[in-house]
Amino acid sequence: MSIKESLSELPENELKKIMLKKFLEQEVDTLDEVYQKNFEDTYKVNLDICGAIGYQIYEKTKYTFKYGQHLEDPDVTIMFEDMDYIRRLLRGEKIVTEWGRDTKDVRHGNIKDILVSTRTRTNEGNAQVLLAKMPIFYQALLNFGTSRLTKPLRDEPEPIGPVEEGEIASLMKRMLSEPVDVTNELYQKNFQGQVLKVNWDINGNLAYQIFGETDYYHEFGKHIEDADLTLVIKNPEYAKRFLLNLPTNYAPGLDDDDNLLIYIKIPVLSLQFKNPDVSRYSLMRLPVFRAMMQPPASETPIEEEKDDRENYGNYVPVNLPMGDFESEVVPYKVFEHFINKASNIVLRTCPCRERWDCQNHSVELGCIFMGDDTKNMALDSDEGYVATKEQALEHVRNAIADGLVPLIGRNVAEAEGGHGVKDTGRFLAGCFCCECCCIAVKFSQYGIVASMGGDEAGSMKGMKIKVDPELCDGCGTCIEVCPFKSRKVLDGKSSVDPAHCTGCGRCVDVCPNGAITFDIEDPNYIENYIAKLESIVDVEDQTTKT
């Protein structure tokens, strides 16, 4: 019998013991340089594996653990809440979790299960814009966009009772017959000059709705042939929660045919830190957490379909000497180039500054998205809006003036994982990052490189930042301002690993001796950068192209 098969048959109590042992009796090399660096200060961990408990103490030259007890003052308490999740982890399965924090600052790792699958009549675009017009989806759509990853999770009620026979049909009829005020200003805005026809299939119960400019119709028990949108919910327990409009945490996604999915998030793992400002990525210092991220050596990796869509992007410092662009603010020129071409522009608040309650910069100076694919985004009005070119240019000017470092490029995960919008090569993203809240900065604190370009980290091609050893006196000013902790003093001189330097330029600004400068290796690198972006992202209106 294989390990996987034996794990499938083991009782829950045995699984708990195996998982706890995996954590507590892990192999720890306290002489390892990385270990000693990670645990210069003692770090205490409480573990709760669905009721099986223990603790760990990591010290610089010592590791201890104990079964059956908890520490009174741990740095973190790790709680596994789902036995199926534990079983799958022990099998070595790759499980995608989406994290969030509750109102008490407890971090929750959630697996996602399908609540609603959608299909549009034209099989083009995304159903988000249509769902945004329907009141029953208002709560779900508040969880679309990357703010769901930074704002507190909704406090969900206790598990609801079992679904009774006929209950789904009864709840559907109630949903269909709820009054619709066709004179409401928002309703008239949503359906001015148009009709939305929706088919429902909830656990085998059929119905349809027709939202017109001045009328609303519905019927239970049948579908209409020319529906603009078809919505399917198969899980009766999820359907009951949805139809009762109970507080629930949602997330968007896409199926294999690029149709919108709405997921329900199910908590399986929680982390309670003594310091609520600590990131969950701090746990990457724990050997067992790093090991859990790797597939078992004895297992044959599953062949996954390769996504050949290219991610690419870089920070564009505001203080670059730019040849033909001399005396001009270079990032502004780059953004202006794409803004003037863009068919659609969405401005939104900064989810990073929202999460960390930034005291240094406005959350309003957030992200910018451009191109036809952004037309399929549905954001809450408090988080974002479709902007004019003039509004977008002013947004860029204000962000640069506020000292934020511009970042622009393409990242498929931003569109599809963050917003549930298919990236067809027409989704260009821009951020304006601060040294205190940027997610890449938070990652770097724990040795994790995060880049819009995926593995394509580093500064822009054609330029690098250099140090003149004759002028550098090793004062360390540049180290203090480097948000990515890439700089250090070696042999009395400032140095940086080129692979980890983003080229943000903050060190250039603060060096009191002028020892750090930009080294322009290719005078055309800004033009080349724009050309590279245009080779993988087209922000222009595709309907005007032949």
Coordinates of C-alpha atoms in Angstrom, one line a residue:
M1 CA 0.0 0.0 0.0
S2 CA 1.4 3.4 -1.0
I3 CA 1.9 6.3 1.6
K4 CA -1.0 8.2 0.0
E5 CA -3.4 5.2 0.3
S6 CA -2.4 4.6 3.9
L7 CA -3.0 8.2 4.8
S8 CA -6.5 8.0 3.2
E9 CA -7.4 5.1 5.6
L10 CA -5.8 6.4 8.8
P11 CA -8.2 7.6 11.5
E12 CA -8.2 11.3 12.4
N13 CA -6.4 10.9 15.7
E14 CA -3.5 9.2 14.0
L15 CA -3.3 12.0 11.4
K16 CA -3.2 14.6 14.1
K17 CA -0.3 12.8 15.8
I18 CA 1.6 12.5 12.5
M19 CA 1.2 16.2 11.7
L20 CA 2.2 17.3 15.1
K21 CA 5.3 15.1 15.0
K22 CA 6.2 16.5 11.6
F23 CA 6.3 19.9 13.2
L24 CA 7.9 19.1 16.5
E25 CA 10.4 16.5 15.6
Q26 CA 11.7 18.2 12.4
E27 CA 15.4 18.1 11.6
V28 CA 16.9 21.4 12.8
D29 CA 20.5 22.4 12.2
T30 CA 21.2 25.0 14.8
L31 CA 24.7 25.5 13.5
D32 CA 23.3 26.6 10.1
E33 CA 24.1 30.2 9.3
V34 CA 20.6 30.9 8.0
Y35 CA 19.0 29.4 11.1
Q36 CA 21.2 31.5 13.5
K37 CA 20.4 34.6 11.5
N38 CA 16.6 33.9 11.6
F39 CA 16.6 33.2 15.4
E40 CA 19.0 35.7 16.8
D41 CA 16.1 36.4 19.1
T42 CA 14.2 33.5 20.8
Y43 CA 11.0 32.6 18.9
K44 CA 8.2 30.7 20.6
V45 CA 5.5 28.7 18.7
N46 CA 2.3 27.1 20.0
L47 CA 0.8 24.4 17.8
D48 CA -2.8 23.1 17.7
I49 CA -3.5 20.4 15.2
C50 CA -7.3 20.1 15.5
G51 CA -6.9 19.6 19.3
A52 CA -3.5 17.9 19.4
I53 CA -1.2 20.5 20.9
G54 CA 2.5 21.1 21.5
Y55 CA 5.1 23.9 21.5
Q56 CA 8.4 24.8 20.0
I57 CA 11.2 27.2 21.1
Y58 CA 13.7 28.4 18.6
E59 CA 16.9 29.9 20.0
K60 CA 20.1 30.9 18.2
T61 CA 22.0 27.7 19.1
K62 CA 19.2 25.5 20.5
Y63 CA 15.8 24.0 19.5
T64 CA 13.4 22.5 22.0
F65 CA 9.8 21.2 21.8
K66 CA 7.2 19.5 24.0
Y67 CA 4.0 17.5 23.3
G68 CA 0.8 18.2 25.2
Q69 CA 1.4 21.7 26.5
H70 CA 1.2 25.3 25.3
L71 CA 3.5 28.2 26.3
E72 CA 1.9 31.2 28.1
D73 CA 3.5 33.9 25.9
P74 CA 4.1 32.5 22.4
D75 CA 5.1 34.7 19.5
V76 CA 2.6 32.8 17.3
T77 CA -0.1 30.2 17.8
I78 CA -0.6 28.0 14.7
M79 CA -4.0 26.3 14.5
F80 CA -5.0 23.7 11.9
E81 CA -8.8 23.6 11.7
D82 CA -9.6 21.0 9.0
M83 CA -8.8 17.4 8.9
D84 CA -9.1 17.0 5.2
Y85 CA -6.6 19.8 4.7
I86 CA -4.2 18.0 7.0
R87 CA -4.6 14.7 5.2
R88 CA -3.9 16.4 1.8
L89 CA -0.8 18.2 3.2
L90 CA 0.6 14.9 4.5
R91 CA 0.0 13.4 1.0
G92 CA 2.2 16.1 -0.4
E93 CA -0.6 17.8 -2.4
K94 CA -0.1 21.3 -3.6
I95 CA -2.9 23.3 -2.0
V96 CA -3.6 26.9 -3.0
T97 CA -4.7 29.0 0.0
E98 CA -5.9 32.6 0.0
W99 CA -5.1 34.5 3.2
G100 CA -7.0 37.1 5.1
R101 CA -7.3 38.5 8.6
D102 CA -10.4 38.8 10.8
T103 CA -11.5 41.7 12.9
K104 CA -9.3 40.5 15.8
D105 CA -6.2 40.4 13.5
V106 CA -6.0 36.6 13.4
R107 CA -4.7 35.5 10.0
H108 CA -6.7 32.7 8.2
G109 CA -5.6 30.5 5.4
N110 CA -8.6 29.6 3.3
I111 CA -9.1 27.1 0.6
K112 CA -11.6 28.0 -2.1
D113 CA -14.6 26.0 -3.2
I114 CA -17.0 26.9 -6.1
L115 CA -20.1 28.7 -5.1
V116 CA -21.4 30.1 -8.5
S117 CA -20.3 29.2 -12.0
T118 CA -21.3 31.6 -14.8
R119 CA -21.7 31.6 -18.5
T120 CA -22.5 34.5 -20.7
R121 CA -24.5 34.3 -23.9
T122 CA -21.8 35.7 -26.1
N123 CA -19.0 33.7 -24.5
E124 CA -17.0 36.9 -24.6
G125 CA -15.7 39.2 -21.8
N126 CA -16.5 38.6 -18.1
A127 CA -19.8 38.3 -16.2
Q128 CA -18.6 40.7 -13.4
V129 CA -20.1 43.7 -15.1
L130 CA -23.5 41.9 -15.4
L131 CA -23.5 40.6 -11.8
A132 CA -22.7 44.1 -10.5
K133 CA -26.2 45.2 -11.7
M134 CA -27.9 42.5 -9.6
P135 CA -28.6 43.4 -5.9
I136 CA -28.1 39.8 -4.6
F137 CA -24.5 39.9 -5.7
Y138 CA -23.6 43.2 -4.0
Q139 CA -22.0 41.5 -1.0
A140 CA -20.0 39.1 -3.2
L141 CA -18.7 41.8 -5.4
L142 CA -17.3 43.7 -2.4
N143 CA -14.8 40.7 -2.3
F144 CA -13.7 41.2 -5.9
G145 CA -10.4 43.1 -6.4
T146 CA -7.3 42.8 -4.3
S147 CA -8.7 44.7 -1.3
R148 CA -10.2 41.4 -0.2
L149 CA -6.7 40.3 0.6
T150 CA -6.0 43.3 2.9
K151 CA -9.3 44.2 4.5
P152 CA -10.7 42.2 7.4
L153 CA -12.7 39.0 6.7
R154 CA -16.4 39.1 7.4
D155 CA -17.3 37.5 10.7
E156 CA -19.2 34.4 9.6
P157 CA -22.1 33.0 11.6
E158 CA -22.1 29.5 13.2
P159 CA -22.7 26.7 10.7
I160 CA -26.2 26.7 9.4
G161 CA -28.5 23.7 9.8
P162 CA -28.9 21.0 7.2
V163 CA -30.8 21.8 4.0
E164 CA -34.4 20.5 4.3
E165 CA -36.3 19.0 1.4
G166 CA -37.8 21.8 -0.7
E167 CA -35.9 24.5 1.2
I168 CA -33.8 25.7 -1.8
A169 CA -36.8 26.0 -4.0
S170 CA -38.6 28.0 -1.3
L171 CA -35.6 30.3 -0.8
M172 CA -35.3 30.8 -4.6
K173 CA -38.9 31.8 -4.9
R174 CA -38.4 34.3 -2.1
M175 CA -35.4 35.8 -3.8
L176 CA -37.2 36.0 -7.1
S177 CA -40.2 37.7 -5.6
E178 CA -38.3 40.3 -3.5
P179 CA -39.5 43.8 -4.5
V180 CA -37.4 45.5 -7.2
D181 CA -37.7 49.3 -7.3
V182 CA -37.3 50.1 -11.0
T183 CA -37.6 53.8 -10.2
N184 CA -34.4 53.6 -8.1
E185 CA -31.7 55.9 -9.4
L186 CA -29.0 53.1 -9.4
Y187 CA -31.4 50.6 -11.0
Q188 CA -32.2 53.0 -13.8
K189 CA -28.5 53.7 -14.3
N190 CA -27.7 50.0 -14.5
F191 CA -30.5 49.2 -17.0
Q192 CA -30.9 52.4 -19.0
G193 CA -31.6 51.4 -22.6
Q194 CA -30.9 47.7 -22.0
V195 CA -32.4 44.5 -20.7
L196 CA -30.6 41.8 -18.7
K197 CA -31.9 38.2 -18.9
V198 CA -30.7 35.8 -16.3
N199 CA -31.1 32.0 -16.0
W200 CA -30.6 30.3 -12.6
D201 CA -29.9 26.6 -11.8
I202 CA -29.6 26.1 -8.1
N203 CA -29.2 22.5 -7.0
G204 CA -31.4 21.5 -10.0
N205 CA -34.1 24.2 -9.4
L206 CA -34.6 26.4 -12.5
A207 CA -35.7 30.0 -12.7
Y208 CA -35.2 33.1 -14.7
Q209 CA -35.2 36.9 -14.2
I210 CA -35.6 39.7 -16.7
F211 CA -34.4 43.2 -15.6
G212 CA -35.7 45.9 -17.9
E213 CA -35.4 49.6 -17.9
T214 CA -38.9 50.0 -16.4
D215 CA -40.0 46.5 -15.7
Y216 CA -38.9 43.4 -13.8
Y217 CA -40.2 39.8 -14.5
H218 CA -39.4 36.4 -13.1
E219 CA -40.6 32.8 -13.2
F220 CA -39.7 29.8 -11.2
G221 CA -39.4 26.3 -12.8
K222 CA -38.1 27.1 -16.3
H223 CA -35.3 28.8 -18.3
I224 CA -35.5 31.2 -21.2
E225 CA -33.6 30.5 -24.4
D226 CA -31.8 33.8 -25.0
A227 CA -30.4 34.5 -21.5
D228 CA -27.5 36.9 -21.3
L229 CA -26.2 35.2 -18.2
T230 CA -26.6 31.7 -16.7
L231 CA -25.8 31.1 -13.1
V232 CA -25.3 27.6 -11.6
I233 CA -24.9 26.7 -7.9
K234 CA -24.5 23.0 -7.2
N235 CA -23.7 22.8 -3.5
P236 CA -27.0 23.0 -1.5
E237 CA -25.4 24.2 1.7
Y238 CA -23.6 27.0 -0.1
A239 CA -26.8 27.8 -1.9
K240 CA -28.7 28.1 1.3
R241 CA -26.1 30.5 2.8
F242 CA -26.1 32.6 -0.4
L243 CA -29.9 32.8 -0.7
L244 CA -30.2 33.8 3.0
N245 CA -27.6 36.5 2.3
L246 CA -25.5 35.4 5.3
P247 CA -22.1 37.1 5.9
T248 CA -19.7 35.1 3.7
N249 CA -16.2 35.6 2.3
Y250 CA -15.9 35.3 -1.4
A251 CA -13.2 35.4 -4.1
P252 CA -13.3 35.6 -7.9
G253 CA -11.7 33.2 -10.4
L254 CA -11.9 31.8 -13.9
D255 CA -12.7 28.2 -15.1
D256 CA -10.8 26.4 -17.9
D257 CA -13.0 28.2 -20.5
D258 CA -12.3 31.6 -18.9
N259 CA -15.9 31.9 -17.4
L260 CA -16.2 33.8 -14.1
L261 CA -16.4 31.7 -11.0
I262 CA -17.4 32.9 -7.5
Y263 CA -15.7 31.0 -4.8
I264 CA -16.6 30.7 -1.1
K265 CA -13.6 30.8 1.2
I266 CA -13.3 28.0 3.8
P267 CA -10.8 28.6 6.7
V268 CA -8.4 25.7 7.3
L269 CA -5.4 27.3 9.1
S270 CA -5.1 30.2 11.4
L271 CA -2.2 32.2 12.8
Q272 CA -2.4 34.4 15.9
F273 CA 0.7 36.6 16.4
K274 CA 1.6 38.3 19.6
N275 CA 2.6 41.3 17.4
P276 CA -0.4 42.0 15.1
D277 CA 1.8 43.9 12.6
V278 CA 3.9 40.8 11.8
S279 CA 3.4 39.3 8.4
R280 CA 2.5 35.6 8.0
Y281 CA 5.6 35.4 5.8
S282 CA 7.7 35.6 8.9
L283 CA 6.8 31.9 9.4
M284 CA 9.0 31.1 6.4
R285 CA 11.9 31.1 8.8
L286 CA 10.4 27.9 10.4
P287 CA 12.1 24.9 8.6
V288 CA 8.9 22.8 8.5
F289 CA 7.0 25.7 6.7
R290 CA 9.6 25.9 4.1
A291 CA 9.6 22.1 3.6
M292 CA 5.8 22.1 3.3
M293 CA 6.1 24.3 0.2
Q294 CA 8.2 21.7 -1.6
P295 CA 6.8 18.5 -3.2
P296 CA 8.1 15.3 -1.6
A297 CA 11.3 14.1 -3.3
S298 CA 9.8 10.6 -3.9
E299 CA 6.8 11.8 -5.7
T300 CA 6.6 12.3 -9.4
P301 CA 5.6 15.9 -10.1
I302 CA 2.3 16.4 -11.8
E303 CA 2.6 17.8 -15.3
E304 CA 0.9 21.1 -15.4
E305 CA -0.1 23.0 -18.5
K306 CA 2.4 25.8 -19.0
D307 CA 1.2 29.3 -19.1
D308 CA 3.4 31.0 -21.7
R309 CA 1.9 34.5 -21.2
E310 CA 4.8 36.7 -20.2
N311 CA 5.0 38.8 -17.0
Y312 CA 7.2 41.8 -17.1
G313 CA 7.5 45.0 -15.1
N314 CA 9.9 47.2 -13.2
Y315 CA 10.1 50.2 -10.9
V316 CA 10.8 53.5 -12.8
P317 CA 12.7 55.9 -10.5
V318 CA 11.8 59.6 -10.7
N319 CA 15.4 60.8 -10.5
L320 CA 16.7 59.1 -13.7
P321 CA 19.0 61.0 -16.0
M322 CA 17.4 60.2 -19.3
G323 CA 19.2 61.7 -22.4
D324 CA 16.3 62.8 -24.6
F325 CA 14.1 62.9 -21.6
E326 CA 16.6 65.1 -19.6
S327 CA 14.8 67.5 -17.2
E328 CA 11.5 65.5 -17.6
V329 CA 10.0 63.3 -15.0
V330 CA 10.6 59.9 -16.7
P331 CA 7.9 57.8 -15.0
Y332 CA 5.3 60.4 -15.9
K333 CA 6.4 60.2 -19.6
V334 CA 6.1 56.4 -19.5
F335 CA 2.6 56.4 -17.9
E336 CA 1.5 59.2 -20.2
H337 CA 2.5 57.2 -23.2
F338 CA 0.1 54.4 -22.2
I339 CA -2.6 56.5 -20.7
N340 CA -3.0 58.4 -24.0
K341 CA -3.4 55.2 -25.8
A342 CA -5.6 53.4 -23.3
S343 CA -9.2 52.3 -24.3
N344 CA -10.2 52.1 -20.6
I345 CA -8.6 53.3 -17.4
V346 CA -9.4 52.2 -13.8
L347 CA -8.1 54.0 -10.8
R348 CA -8.3 52.3 -7.4
T349 CA -7.2 52.8 -3.8
C350 CA -3.9 51.1 -2.6
P351 CA -4.7 47.8 -0.9
C352 CA -1.2 47.7 0.6
R353 CA -1.6 51.0 2.4
E354 CA -5.2 50.0 3.4
R355 CA -3.9 46.8 5.0
W356 CA -1.1 48.5 6.9
D357 CA -3.0 51.7 7.8
C358 CA -0.4 53.8 6.2
Q359 CA 0.4 57.1 8.0
N360 CA 2.8 58.5 5.5
H361 CA 0.9 58.4 2.2
S362 CA -2.7 58.5 1.0
V363 CA -4.5 55.3 0.2
E364 CA -6.1 57.2 -2.7
L365 CA -2.8 57.2 -4.6
G366 CA -3.3 53.6 -5.5
C367 CA -3.2 51.4 -8.6
I368 CA -4.0 52.1 -12.2
F369 CA -5.2 49.6 -14.7
M370 CA -5.4 50.1 -18.5
G371 CA -6.7 48.3 -21.6
D372 CA -9.8 46.5 -22.9
D373 CA -9.6 43.7 -20.3
T374 CA -10.2 46.3 -17.5
K375 CA -13.7 46.9 -18.9
N376 CA -14.6 43.6 -17.2
M377 CA -13.7 44.7 -13.7
A378 CA -16.4 45.4 -11.1
L379 CA -15.1 47.5 -8.2
D380 CA -17.0 48.9 -5.3
S381 CA -17.3 52.7 -5.7
D382 CA -15.3 53.2 -2.5
E383 CA -12.4 51.4 -4.0
G384 CA -12.1 52.4 -7.6
Y385 CA -13.7 54.0 -10.7
V386 CA -13.3 54.3 -14.4
A387 CA -11.2 57.4 -15.0
T388 CA -10.7 59.9 -17.8
K389 CA -7.2 60.4 -19.2
E390 CA -7.0 63.7 -17.4
Q391 CA -7.9 62.1 -14.1
A392 CA -5.3 59.4 -14.7
L393 CA -2.5 61.8 -15.5
E394 CA -3.3 63.9 -12.4
H395 CA -3.2 60.7 -10.4
V396 CA 0.3 59.9 -11.7
R397 CA 1.5 63.5 -11.0
N398 CA 0.2 63.4 -7.5
A399 CA 1.7 60.0 -6.7
I400 CA 5.1 61.1 -8.0
A401 CA 5.0 64.4 -6.1
D402 CA 4.2 62.5 -2.9
G403 CA 7.5 60.6 -3.2
L404 CA 6.0 57.2 -4.3
V405 CA 8.0 55.0 -6.6
P406 CA 6.1 54.1 -9.8
L407 CA 5.9 50.5 -11.0
I408 CA 4.4 49.5 -14.3
G409 CA 4.0 46.2 -16.2
R410 CA 2.0 43.1 -16.9
N411 CA 1.3 40.4 -14.3
V412 CA -1.3 37.9 -15.2
A413 CA -2.0 37.0 -11.6
E414 CA -3.0 40.6 -10.9
A415 CA -5.8 40.4 -13.4
E416 CA -7.0 36.8 -13.0
G417 CA -6.1 36.0 -9.4
G418 CA -6.6 39.4 -8.0
H419 CA -9.6 40.6 -9.9
G420 CA -11.1 37.5 -11.6
V421 CA -10.6 39.2 -15.0
K422 CA -9.2 37.2 -18.0
D423 CA -5.9 38.6 -19.1
T424 CA -5.9 38.5 -22.9
G425 CA -2.9 40.7 -23.3
R426 CA -4.9 43.9 -22.7
F427 CA -4.4 44.5 -19.0
L428 CA -1.6 46.8 -18.0
A429 CA -1.1 47.5 -14.3
G430 CA 0.7 50.3 -12.5
C431 CA 1.4 50.8 -8.8
F432 CA 2.9 53.7 -6.7
C433 CA 4.8 52.1 -3.9
C434 CA 5.9 53.4 -0.5
E435 CA 8.8 52.0 1.6
C436 CA 6.5 51.3 4.5
C437 CA 3.6 49.3 3.0
C438 CA 4.5 47.9 -0.4
I439 CA 3.9 44.1 -0.5
A440 CA 7.3 43.5 -2.2
V441 CA 8.9 45.4 0.8
K442 CA 7.0 43.2 3.2
F443 CA 8.1 40.0 1.3
S444 CA 11.8 41.1 1.3
Q445 CA 11.9 41.4 5.1
Y446 CA 11.7 37.6 5.1
G447 CA 14.0 36.9 2.2
I448 CA 11.2 36.4 -0.4
V449 CA 11.7 38.2 -3.7
A450 CA 8.4 39.5 -5.2
S451 CA 8.3 41.1 -8.6
M452 CA 5.6 42.2 -11.0
G453 CA 7.8 40.4 -13.6
G454 CA 7.6 37.1 -11.8
D455 CA 11.1 35.7 -11.8
E456 CA 12.2 38.8 -13.8
A457 CA 13.4 40.6 -10.7
G458 CA 16.0 43.4 -10.6
S459 CA 16.3 46.8 -12.1
M460 CA 15.3 48.0 -15.6
K461 CA 17.5 46.6 -18.4
G462 CA 20.0 49.1 -19.7
M463 CA 20.7 50.8 -16.4
K464 CA 22.1 49.9 -13.0
I465 CA 23.0 51.7 -9.8
K466 CA 26.8 51.9 -9.0
V467 CA 28.9 53.0 -6.1
D468 CA 32.1 55.0 -6.4
P469 CA 34.4 53.5 -3.8
E470 CA 36.5 56.7 -3.7
L471 CA 33.5 58.7 -2.5
C472 CA 31.7 56.1 -0.3
D473 CA 32.7 56.3 3.4
G474 CA 30.4 53.4 4.5
C475 CA 28.1 55.7 6.5
G476 CA 25.1 53.3 6.0
T477 CA 22.6 56.0 5.0
C478 CA 21.7 54.1 1.9
I479 CA 21.1 50.9 3.9
E480 CA 18.6 52.7 6.1
V481 CA 16.4 53.8 3.2
C482 CA 16.6 50.7 1.0
P483 CA 13.1 49.4 1.3
F484 CA 14.1 45.9 0.0
K485 CA 17.0 45.4 2.4
S486 CA 19.3 44.7 -0.5
R487 CA 22.2 46.9 0.5
K488 CA 24.9 46.2 3.1
V489 CA 28.4 47.5 4.0
L490 CA 31.2 45.2 2.9
D491 CA 34.8 46.2 3.6
G492 CA 33.7 49.6 4.6
K493 CA 31.8 50.3 1.4
S494 CA 28.2 50.2 0.3
S495 CA 27.3 47.2 -1.9
V496 CA 24.2 45.6 -3.4
D497 CA 23.3 42.3 -5.0
P498 CA 22.3 43.3 -8.6
A499 CA 19.8 40.4 -8.7
H500 CA 17.8 41.9 -5.8
C501 CA 18.2 45.6 -6.5
T502 CA 15.0 46.9 -8.0
G503 CA 16.6 50.2 -9.1
C504 CA 14.1 52.3 -7.2
G505 CA 16.7 55.0 -6.7
R506 CA 16.2 55.9 -3.1
C507 CA 19.8 55.3 -2.2
V508 CA 20.8 57.7 -5.0
D509 CA 18.7 60.5 -3.4
V510 CA 20.1 60.2 0.1
C511 CA 23.8 59.5 -0.3
P512 CA 25.5 62.5 1.4
N513 CA 28.7 62.1 -0.7
G514 CA 27.1 61.6 -4.1
A515 CA 28.8 58.2 -4.2
I516 CA 25.8 56.3 -5.6
T517 CA 24.7 57.1 -9.2
F518 CA 22.7 55.6 -12.1
D519 CA 24.9 54.0 -14.7
I520 CA 23.1 54.2 -18.0
E521 CA 24.4 51.4 -20.2
D522 CA 21.9 51.9 -23.0
P523 CA 20.8 55.4 -23.8
N524 CA 17.6 54.0 -25.4
Y525 CA 16.6 51.9 -22.5
I526 CA 13.4 53.8 -21.7
E527 CA 12.2 53.5 -25.4
N528 CA 13.2 49.9 -25.2
Y529 CA 11.3 49.4 -22.0
I530 CA 8.1 50.9 -23.5
A531 CA 8.6 48.8 -26.7
K532 CA 9.0 45.7 -24.5
L533 CA 5.7 46.4 -22.7
E534 CA 3.9 47.1 -25.9
S535 CA 5.1 43.7 -27.3
I536 CA 3.2 41.9 -24.5
V537 CA 0.4 44.3 -23.6
D538 CA -1.9 46.3 -26.0
V539 CA -3.9 48.9 -24.2
E540 CA -5.6 50.4 -27.3
D541 CA -9.3 49.9 -28.2
Q542 CA -9.4 46.7 -30.2
T543 CA -12.7 47.5 -31.8
T544 CA -11.0 50.3 -33.8
K545 CA -8.3 47.9 -35.2
T546 CA -8.6 46.0 -38.4

